[in-house]
Amino acid sequence: MSQINGFVGRRDFLKFASVMGIAVTAFGDRFWSAEQAAAADVHPVNPNPVSPNEAVRRLLNGNQRFVHQQRKYPDQSLEHLRLVAKAQYPFAAILGCADSRVPAEIVFDQGLGDLFVVRVAGNVASDMAIGSLEYSTAVLGSQLIVVLGHKRCGAVTEAIKNEPLPGRIGFVVESIKPALANVKLTTANTSDDAVKANVKYQAKKLEESSVILAKLLREGKLKIIGACYDIDTGEVNIVN
C-alpha cells in the first residue's frame, strides 16, 4: 500500500477509532474536526463525491449489466490505473462474504478504485471490518456501505446447524448466531431466510458498534443497506 494512499494514516486512524467513544464524550466536535484535519494530510478530499442514492443506482445498473452479459468493464484502462495510483475515491464500500463466487467488482461491473471491499466469511461485521469501513467512509469519503450476503452461504448454514467446529471457524459462526436468535425459520428455504436475517443483523451492528459510522449516518453523509446475491442467476437484490 503506497504512502500517498495513507498506510501510516490508516494505522493511526484505526487505533484512533478504538477510543473514539471516550474521546467524543470528552472533546465533542473539536476532536472529530482534529481527526478530519489529520486525515486530510493523508488523503485529499474527494472532489466529486457520490451521493448514497447515486451509488446504489450505479451498483444495481452494473449488476444488471453483469446478469445480462453486457458488462462495460469500466475504469479498468491503463490510464485509469495510473489515475487511481495517485489517490483513491471509492464511491461505495462493500462488506461482503469471502466466498469465491461473490467478487464484488465483477458482479457489480466496476473497476479500479470504484469500490472499497471488505470480505470475510459470512459478511461478519468484525472489529477489523468495522475499522476498515470507518476508514473508507470517514477518510476516503464513501457515502454508501452495502452489506452483501449471498444464497447458500456456508457460514450461515453452519450457524443454523449449531454444531461444534474446529479451529477458528467457530469464531465466524458465533458472530452469525445472534442474527438467527429471534428469526422463525419456518419457510421451505430456511437458508435464504437466515442469510437475509444475517445481512440485516450485520448492517445494524455496523451502525450500533461504531461512533464514527453513527455520526455520519446522523449527518446524512452515509447510508447503510443490505443486499443478497443469487449465486445461480448473478442478480443482486436489496434486503429490506
PDB file of C-alpha atoms in Angstrom:
ATOM      1  CA  MET A   1       0.000   0.000   0.000  1.00  0.00           C
ATOM      2  CA  SER A   2       1.569   3.288  -1.071  1.00  0.00           C
ATOM      3  CA  GLN A   3       2.321   6.095   1.295  1.00  0.00           C
ATOM      4  CA  ILE A   4       0.217   8.526  -0.704  1.00  0.00           C
ATOM      5  CA  ASN A   5      -2.791   6.341  -0.011  1.00  0.00           C
ATOM      6  CA  GLY A   6      -2.079   6.706   3.660  1.00  0.00           C
ATOM      7  CA  PHE A   7      -0.685   3.496   5.170  1.00  0.00           C
ATOM      8  CA  VAL A   8       0.575   5.305   8.252  1.00  0.00           C
ATOM      9  CA  GLY A   9      -2.572   7.370   8.444  1.00  0.00           C
ATOM     10  CA  ARG A  10      -4.760   4.283   8.244  1.00  0.00           C
ATOM     11  CA  ARG A  11      -2.998   2.616  11.123  1.00  0.00           C
ATOM     12  CA  ASP A  12      -3.312   5.708  13.271  1.00  0.00           C
ATOM     13  CA  PHE A  13      -6.928   6.144  12.219  1.00  0.00           C
ATOM     14  CA  LEU A  14      -7.912   2.607  13.255  1.00  0.00           C
ATOM     15  CA  LYS A  15      -6.140   2.976  16.575  1.00  0.00           C
ATOM     16  CA  PHE A  16      -7.915   6.266  16.926  1.00  0.00           C
ATOM     17  CA  ALA A  17     -11.307   4.714  16.231  1.00  0.00           C
ATOM     18  CA  SER A  18     -10.939   2.306  19.142  1.00  0.00           C
ATOM     19  CA  VAL A  19     -11.062   5.193  21.627  1.00  0.00           C
ATOM     20  CA  MET A  20     -13.459   7.399  19.678  1.00  0.00           C
ATOM     21  CA  GLY A  21     -16.375   6.811  22.034  1.00  0.00           C
ATOM     22  CA  ILE A  22     -14.462   8.216  25.015  1.00  0.00           C
ATOM     23  CA  ALA A  23     -12.883  10.990  23.003  1.00  0.00           C
ATOM     24  CA  VAL A  24     -16.143  12.252  21.549  1.00  0.00           C
ATOM     25  CA  THR A  25     -17.609  12.478  25.034  1.00  0.00           C
ATOM     26  CA  ALA A  26     -14.595  14.369  26.299  1.00  0.00           C
ATOM     27  CA  PHE A  27     -13.973  16.768  23.437  1.00  0.00           C
ATOM     28  CA  GLY A  28     -17.099  16.773  21.274  1.00  0.00           C
ATOM     29  CA  ASP A  29     -16.875  18.053  17.728  1.00  0.00           C
ATOM     30  CA  ARG A  30     -13.431  19.574  18.280  1.00  0.00           C
ATOM     31  CA  PHE A  31     -11.937  16.101  18.469  1.00  0.00           C
ATOM     32  CA  TRP A  32     -13.705  14.991  15.299  1.00  0.00           C
ATOM     33  CA  SER A  33     -12.519  18.071  13.445  1.00  0.00           C
ATOM     34  CA  ALA A  34      -8.960  17.399  14.506  1.00  0.00           C
ATOM     35  CA  GLU A  35      -9.171  13.890  13.118  1.00  0.00           C
ATOM     36  CA  GLN A  36     -10.591  15.135   9.852  1.00  0.00           C
ATOM     37  CA  ALA A  37      -7.709  17.563   9.581  1.00  0.00           C
ATOM     38  CA  ALA A  38      -5.225  14.764  10.200  1.00  0.00           C
ATOM     39  CA  ALA A  39      -6.936  12.610   7.615  1.00  0.00           C
ATOM     40  CA  ALA A  40      -6.730  15.431   5.075  1.00  0.00           C
ATOM     41  CA  ASP A  41      -2.944  15.281   5.355  1.00  0.00           C
ATOM     42  CA  VAL A  42      -3.116  11.637   4.342  1.00  0.00           C
ATOM     43  CA  HIS A  43      -5.628  11.858   1.529  1.00  0.00           C
ATOM     44  CA  PRO A  44      -7.217  14.825  -0.250  1.00  0.00           C
ATOM     45  CA  VAL A  45     -10.946  15.422  -0.024  1.00  0.00           C
ATOM     46  CA  ASN A  46     -12.963  13.756  -2.772  1.00  0.00           C
ATOM     47  CA  PRO A  47     -13.558  16.476  -5.390  1.00  0.00           C
ATOM     48  CA  ASN A  48     -16.598  14.649  -6.824  1.00  0.00           C
ATOM     49  CA  PRO A  49     -18.456  12.882  -4.015  1.00  0.00           C
ATOM     50  CA  VAL A  50     -21.160  10.394  -4.992  1.00  0.00           C
ATOM     51  CA  SER A  51     -24.441  10.505  -3.060  1.00  0.00           C
ATOM     52  CA  PRO A  52     -25.739   7.305  -1.440  1.00  0.00           C
ATOM     53  CA  ASN A  53     -28.683   7.029  -3.842  1.00  0.00           C
ATOM     54  CA  GLU A  54     -26.495   7.557  -6.882  1.00  0.00           C
ATOM     55  CA  ALA A  55     -24.068   4.945  -5.557  1.00  0.00           C
ATOM     56  CA  VAL A  56     -26.919   2.423  -5.208  1.00  0.00           C
ATOM     57  CA  ARG A  57     -28.040   3.207  -8.748  1.00  0.00           C
ATOM     58  CA  ARG A  58     -24.541   2.639 -10.134  1.00  0.00           C
ATOM     59  CA  LEU A  59     -24.209  -0.689  -8.338  1.00  0.00           C
ATOM     60  CA  LEU A  60     -27.591  -2.046  -9.407  1.00  0.00           C
ATOM     61  CA  ASN A  61     -27.121  -0.891 -13.001  1.00  0.00           C
ATOM     62  CA  GLY A  62     -23.735  -2.566 -13.065  1.00  0.00           C
ATOM     63  CA  ASN A  63     -25.218  -5.755 -11.669  1.00  0.00           C
ATOM     64  CA  GLN A  64     -27.853  -5.789 -14.390  1.00  0.00           C
ATOM     65  CA  ARG A  65     -25.115  -5.480 -17.000  1.00  0.00           C
ATOM     66  CA  PHE A  66     -23.396  -8.451 -15.376  1.00  0.00           C
ATOM     67  CA  VAL A  67     -26.582 -10.527 -15.267  1.00  0.00           C
ATOM     68  CA  HIS A  68     -27.363  -9.851 -18.933  1.00  0.00           C
ATOM     69  CA  GLN A  69     -23.766 -10.353 -20.056  1.00  0.00           C
ATOM     70  CA  GLN A  70     -23.440  -6.732 -21.179  1.00  0.00           C
ATOM     71  CA  ARG A  71     -20.514  -5.746 -18.995  1.00  0.00           C
ATOM     72  CA  LYS A  72     -18.704  -2.497 -19.781  1.00  0.00           C
ATOM     73  CA  TYR A  73     -15.595  -3.292 -17.708  1.00  0.00           C
ATOM     74  CA  PRO A  74     -15.425   0.378 -16.610  1.00  0.00           C
ATOM     75  CA  ASP A  75     -12.394   2.036 -15.057  1.00  0.00           C
ATOM     76  CA  GLN A  76     -10.018  -0.763 -15.990  1.00  0.00           C
ATOM     77  CA  SER A  77      -7.813   1.039 -18.523  1.00  0.00           C
ATOM     78  CA  LEU A  78      -4.113   1.709 -18.045  1.00  0.00           C
ATOM     79  CA  GLU A  79      -4.921   5.413 -17.908  1.00  0.00           C
ATOM     80  CA  HIS A  80      -7.355   4.889 -15.035  1.00  0.00           C
ATOM     81  CA  LEU A  81      -4.885   2.633 -13.254  1.00  0.00           C
ATOM     82  CA  ARG A  82      -2.357   5.481 -13.266  1.00  0.00           C
ATOM     83  CA  LEU A  83      -5.018   7.909 -12.080  1.00  0.00           C
ATOM     84  CA  VAL A  84      -6.083   5.899  -9.023  1.00  0.00           C
ATOM     85  CA  ALA A  85      -2.446   5.167  -8.196  1.00  0.00           C
ATOM     86  CA  LYS A  86      -2.253   8.806  -7.120  1.00  0.00           C
ATOM     87  CA  ALA A  87      -5.366   8.786  -4.929  1.00  0.00           C
ATOM     88  CA  GLN A  88      -8.477   6.666  -4.420  1.00  0.00           C
ATOM     89  CA  TYR A  89     -12.071   7.838  -4.168  1.00  0.00           C
ATOM     90  CA  PRO A  90     -14.272   4.704  -3.948  1.00  0.00           C
ATOM     91  CA  PHE A  91     -17.912   5.664  -4.429  1.00  0.00           C
ATOM     92  CA  ALA A  92     -19.156   2.750  -2.292  1.00  0.00           C
ATOM     93  CA  ALA A  93     -17.916   0.294   0.311  1.00  0.00           C
ATOM     94  CA  ILE A  94     -18.917  -3.364   0.351  1.00  0.00           C
ATOM     95  CA  LEU A  95     -18.904  -5.687   3.361  1.00  0.00           C
ATOM     96  CA  GLY A  96     -19.155  -8.989   1.542  1.00  0.00           C
ATOM     97  CA  CYS A  97     -18.643 -12.674   2.111  1.00  0.00           C
ATOM     98  CA  ALA A  98     -15.243 -14.168   1.298  1.00  0.00           C
ATOM     99  CA  ASP A  99     -16.980 -16.812  -0.836  1.00  0.00           C
ATOM    100  CA  SER A 100     -15.008 -17.183  -4.085  1.00  0.00           C
ATOM    101  CA  ARG A 101     -18.206 -16.943  -6.132  1.00  0.00           C
ATOM    102  CA  VAL A 102     -19.061 -13.401  -4.987  1.00  0.00           C
ATOM    103  CA  PRO A 103     -16.345 -10.970  -6.188  1.00  0.00           C
ATOM    104  CA  ALA A 104     -17.923  -7.541  -5.775  1.00  0.00           C
ATOM    105  CA  GLU A 105     -16.116  -5.706  -8.585  1.00  0.00           C
ATOM    106  CA  ILE A 106     -17.220  -8.364 -11.077  1.00  0.00           C
ATOM    107  CA  VAL A 107     -20.846  -8.824 -10.030  1.00  0.00           C
ATOM    108  CA  PHE A 108     -21.340  -5.034  -9.948  1.00  0.00           C
ATOM    109  CA  ASP A 109     -19.303  -4.466 -13.146  1.00  0.00           C
ATOM    110  CA  GLN A 110     -16.994  -1.884 -11.569  1.00  0.00           C
ATOM    111  CA  GLY A 111     -13.301  -1.144 -11.915  1.00  0.00           C
ATOM    112  CA  LEU A 112     -10.134   0.009 -10.219  1.00  0.00           C
ATOM    113  CA  GLY A 113     -10.762   2.437  -7.395  1.00  0.00           C
ATOM    114  CA  ASP A 114     -14.566   2.246  -7.613  1.00  0.00           C
ATOM    115  CA  LEU A 115     -15.261   0.029  -4.601  1.00  0.00           C
ATOM    116  CA  PHE A 116     -13.698  -0.333  -1.169  1.00  0.00           C
ATOM    117  CA  VAL A 117     -14.279  -4.019  -0.499  1.00  0.00           C
ATOM    118  CA  VAL A 118     -14.024  -5.805   2.851  1.00  0.00           C
ATOM    119  CA  ARG A 119     -14.582  -9.554   2.606  1.00  0.00           C
ATOM    120  CA  VAL A 120     -14.890 -12.057   5.442  1.00  0.00           C
ATOM    121  CA  ALA A 121     -16.771 -15.342   5.690  1.00  0.00           C
ATOM    122  CA  GLY A 122     -20.430 -14.699   6.454  1.00  0.00           C
ATOM    123  CA  ASN A 123     -20.010 -10.953   5.787  1.00  0.00           C
ATOM    124  CA  VAL A 124     -19.472 -10.586   9.522  1.00  0.00           C
ATOM    125  CA  ALA A 125     -19.066  -7.069  10.928  1.00  0.00           C
ATOM    126  CA  SER A 126     -15.951  -7.874  12.954  1.00  0.00           C
ATOM    127  CA  ASP A 127     -13.887  -5.175  14.665  1.00  0.00           C
ATOM    128  CA  MET A 128     -11.365  -5.202  11.818  1.00  0.00           C
ATOM    129  CA  ALA A 129     -14.107  -4.987   9.215  1.00  0.00           C
ATOM    130  CA  ILE A 130     -15.738  -2.072  11.029  1.00  0.00           C
ATOM    131  CA  GLY A 131     -12.418  -0.257  11.300  1.00  0.00           C
ATOM    132  CA  SER A 132     -11.825  -0.691   7.583  1.00  0.00           C
ATOM    133  CA  LEU A 133     -15.272   0.666   6.766  1.00  0.00           C
ATOM    134  CA  GLU A 134     -14.721   3.619   9.083  1.00  0.00           C
ATOM    135  CA  TYR A 135     -11.638   4.442   7.049  1.00  0.00           C
ATOM    136  CA  SER A 136     -13.492   4.095   3.758  1.00  0.00           C
ATOM    137  CA  THR A 137     -16.233   6.474   4.851  1.00  0.00           C
ATOM    138  CA  ALA A 138     -14.617   8.988   7.196  1.00  0.00           C
ATOM    139  CA  VAL A 139     -11.331   9.324   5.311  1.00  0.00           C
ATOM    140  CA  LEU A 140     -11.913   8.251   1.710  1.00  0.00           C
ATOM    141  CA  GLY A 141     -15.409   9.706   1.525  1.00  0.00           C
ATOM    142  CA  SER A 142     -17.557   6.720   0.537  1.00  0.00           C
ATOM    143  CA  GLN A 143     -21.175   7.574   1.349  1.00  0.00           C
ATOM    144  CA  LEU A 144     -22.642   4.084   0.907  1.00  0.00           C
ATOM    145  CA  ILE A 145     -21.953   0.784   2.654  1.00  0.00           C
ATOM    146  CA  VAL A 146     -23.561  -2.361   1.268  1.00  0.00           C
ATOM    147  CA  VAL A 147     -23.629  -5.471   3.434  1.00  0.00           C
ATOM    148  CA  LEU A 148     -23.673  -8.152   0.744  1.00  0.00           C
ATOM    149  CA  GLY A 149     -24.797 -11.660   1.662  1.00  0.00           C
ATOM    150  CA  HIS A 150     -25.466 -14.482  -0.774  1.00  0.00           C
ATOM    151  CA  LYS A 151     -27.668 -17.516  -1.178  1.00  0.00           C
ATOM    152  CA  ARG A 152     -26.461 -20.834   0.236  1.00  0.00           C
ATOM    153  CA  CYS A 153     -23.811 -19.154   2.380  1.00  0.00           C
ATOM    154  CA  GLY A 154     -21.770 -21.871   4.071  1.00  0.00           C
ATOM    155  CA  ALA A 155     -21.106 -19.832   7.199  1.00  0.00           C
ATOM    156  CA  VAL A 156     -24.810 -19.153   7.705  1.00  0.00           C
ATOM    157  CA  THR A 157     -25.622 -22.828   7.096  1.00  0.00           C
ATOM    158  CA  GLU A 158     -23.188 -23.831   9.834  1.00  0.00           C
ATOM    159  CA  ALA A 159     -24.794 -21.314  12.188  1.00  0.00           C
ATOM    160  CA  ILE A 160     -28.167 -22.973  11.555  1.00  0.00           C
ATOM    161  CA  LYS A 161     -26.684 -26.405  12.291  1.00  0.00           C
ATOM    162  CA  ASN A 162     -25.306 -25.113  15.600  1.00  0.00           C
ATOM    163  CA  GLU A 163     -22.626 -27.786  15.859  1.00  0.00           C
ATOM    164  CA  PRO A 164     -19.046 -27.539  17.220  1.00  0.00           C
ATOM    165  CA  LEU A 165     -16.454 -26.503  14.608  1.00  0.00           C
ATOM    166  CA  PRO A 166     -12.650 -26.900  14.540  1.00  0.00           C
ATOM    167  CA  GLY A 167     -10.062 -24.154  14.841  1.00  0.00           C
ATOM    168  CA  ARG A 168     -11.218 -20.561  14.499  1.00  0.00           C
ATOM    169  CA  ILE A 169     -14.027 -21.317  12.086  1.00  0.00           C
ATOM    170  CA  GLY A 170     -16.296 -21.228  15.099  1.00  0.00           C
ATOM    171  CA  PHE A 171     -15.492 -17.551  15.665  1.00  0.00           C
ATOM    172  CA  VAL A 172     -17.179 -16.687  12.379  1.00  0.00           C
ATOM    173  CA  VAL A 173     -20.222 -18.824  13.073  1.00  0.00           C
ATOM    174  CA  GLU A 174     -20.645 -17.470  16.603  1.00  0.00           C
ATOM    175  CA  SER A 175     -20.787 -13.969  15.101  1.00  0.00           C
ATOM    176  CA  ILE A 176     -23.749 -15.057  12.942  1.00  0.00           C
ATOM    177  CA  LYS A 177     -25.796 -16.954  15.539  1.00  0.00           C
ATOM    178  CA  PRO A 178     -27.223 -13.802  17.194  1.00  0.00           C
ATOM    179  CA  ALA A 179     -28.768 -12.897  13.829  1.00  0.00           C
ATOM    180  CA  LEU A 180     -30.821 -16.086  13.932  1.00  0.00           C
ATOM    181  CA  ALA A 181     -31.857 -15.973  17.590  1.00  0.00           C
ATOM    182  CA  ASN A 182     -35.183 -14.199  17.023  1.00  0.00           C
ATOM    183  CA  VAL A 183     -35.894 -15.400  13.496  1.00  0.00           C
ATOM    184  CA  LYS A 184     -38.552 -18.001  12.819  1.00  0.00           C
ATOM    185  CA  LEU A 185     -37.006 -20.171  10.109  1.00  0.00           C
ATOM    186  CA  THR A 186     -40.251 -21.792   9.041  1.00  0.00           C
ATOM    187  CA  THR A 187     -40.337 -21.431   5.244  1.00  0.00           C
ATOM    188  CA  ALA A 188     -39.270 -24.140   2.809  1.00  0.00           C
ATOM    189  CA  ASN A 189     -35.967 -22.351   2.217  1.00  0.00           C
ATOM    190  CA  THR A 190     -34.685 -21.592   5.697  1.00  0.00           C
ATOM    191  CA  SER A 191     -31.179 -20.901   4.406  1.00  0.00           C
ATOM    192  CA  ASP A 192     -32.364 -17.883   2.364  1.00  0.00           C
ATOM    193  CA  ASP A 193     -34.288 -16.509   5.348  1.00  0.00           C
ATOM    194  CA  ALA A 194     -31.231 -16.923   7.545  1.00  0.00           C
ATOM    195  CA  VAL A 195     -28.949 -15.206   5.010  1.00  0.00           C
ATOM    196  CA  LYS A 196     -31.266 -12.184   4.891  1.00  0.00           C
ATOM    197  CA  ALA A 197     -31.528 -12.111   8.673  1.00  0.00           C
ATOM    198  CA  ASN A 198     -27.745 -12.139   8.921  1.00  0.00           C
ATOM    199  CA  VAL A 199     -27.419  -9.304   6.402  1.00  0.00           C
ATOM    200  CA  LYS A 200     -29.827  -7.167   8.433  1.00  0.00           C
ATOM    201  CA  TYR A 201     -28.090  -8.044  11.689  1.00  0.00           C
ATOM    202  CA  GLN A 202     -24.598  -7.190  10.426  1.00  0.00           C
ATOM    203  CA  ALA A 203     -25.845  -3.915   8.900  1.00  0.00           C
ATOM    204  CA  LYS A 204     -27.403  -2.941  12.212  1.00  0.00           C
ATOM    205  CA  LYS A 205     -24.230  -3.919  14.033  1.00  0.00           C
ATOM    206  CA  LEU A 206     -22.217  -1.501  11.893  1.00  0.00           C
ATOM    207  CA  GLU A 207     -24.423   1.370  12.990  1.00  0.00           C
ATOM    208  CA  GLU A 208     -24.598   0.379  16.650  1.00  0.00           C
ATOM    209  CA  SER A 209     -20.937  -0.576  17.104  1.00  0.00           C
ATOM    210  CA  SER A 210     -19.268   2.437  15.519  1.00  0.00           C
ATOM    211  CA  VAL A 211     -19.416   6.002  16.792  1.00  0.00           C
ATOM    212  CA  ILE A 212     -17.880   7.162  13.523  1.00  0.00           C
ATOM    213  CA  LEU A 213     -20.431   5.482  11.264  1.00  0.00           C
ATOM    214  CA  ALA A 214     -23.313   6.519  13.519  1.00  0.00           C
ATOM    215  CA  LYS A 215     -22.204  10.150  13.308  1.00  0.00           C
ATOM    216  CA  LEU A 216     -22.023  10.043   9.516  1.00  0.00           C
ATOM    217  CA  LEU A 217     -25.479   8.480   9.391  1.00  0.00           C
ATOM    218  CA  ARG A 218     -26.946  11.202  11.596  1.00  0.00           C
ATOM    219  CA  GLU A 219     -25.388  13.881   9.417  1.00  0.00           C
ATOM    220  CA  GLY A 220     -26.822  12.360   6.254  1.00  0.00           C
ATOM    221  CA  LYS A 221     -23.341  11.652   4.907  1.00  0.00           C
ATOM    222  CA  LEU A 222     -23.732   7.879   4.880  1.00  0.00           C
ATOM    223  CA  LYS A 223     -26.286   5.197   4.046  1.00  0.00           C
ATOM    224  CA  ILE A 224     -26.012   1.530   5.043  1.00  0.00           C
ATOM    225  CA  ILE A 225     -28.083  -1.032   3.157  1.00  0.00           C
ATOM    226  CA  GLY A 226     -28.274  -4.809   2.910  1.00  0.00           C
ATOM    227  CA  ALA A 227     -28.315  -6.867  -0.255  1.00  0.00           C
ATOM    228  CA  CYS A 228     -28.335 -10.520  -1.275  1.00  0.00           C
ATOM    229  CA  TYR A 229     -26.548 -12.090  -4.242  1.00  0.00           C
ATOM    230  CA  ASP A 230     -28.079 -15.056  -6.043  1.00  0.00           C
ATOM    231  CA  ILE A 231     -25.209 -17.379  -6.934  1.00  0.00           C
ATOM    232  CA  ASP A 232     -27.391 -19.132  -9.525  1.00  0.00           C
ATOM    233  CA  THR A 233     -28.504 -16.085 -11.514  1.00  0.00           C
ATOM    234  CA  GLY A 234     -25.907 -13.473 -10.605  1.00  0.00           C
ATOM    235  CA  GLU A 235     -28.554 -10.980  -9.538  1.00  0.00           C
ATOM    236  CA  VAL A 236     -28.315  -8.720  -6.508  1.00  0.00           C
ATOM    237  CA  ASN A 237     -31.465  -7.695  -4.647  1.00  0.00           C
ATOM    238  CA  ILE A 238     -31.808  -5.149  -1.857  1.00  0.00           C
ATOM    239  CA  VAL A 239     -32.750  -6.673   1.512  1.00  0.00           C
ATOM    240  CA  ASN A 240     -35.363  -4.586   3.323  1.00  0.00           C
TER     241      ASN A 240
END
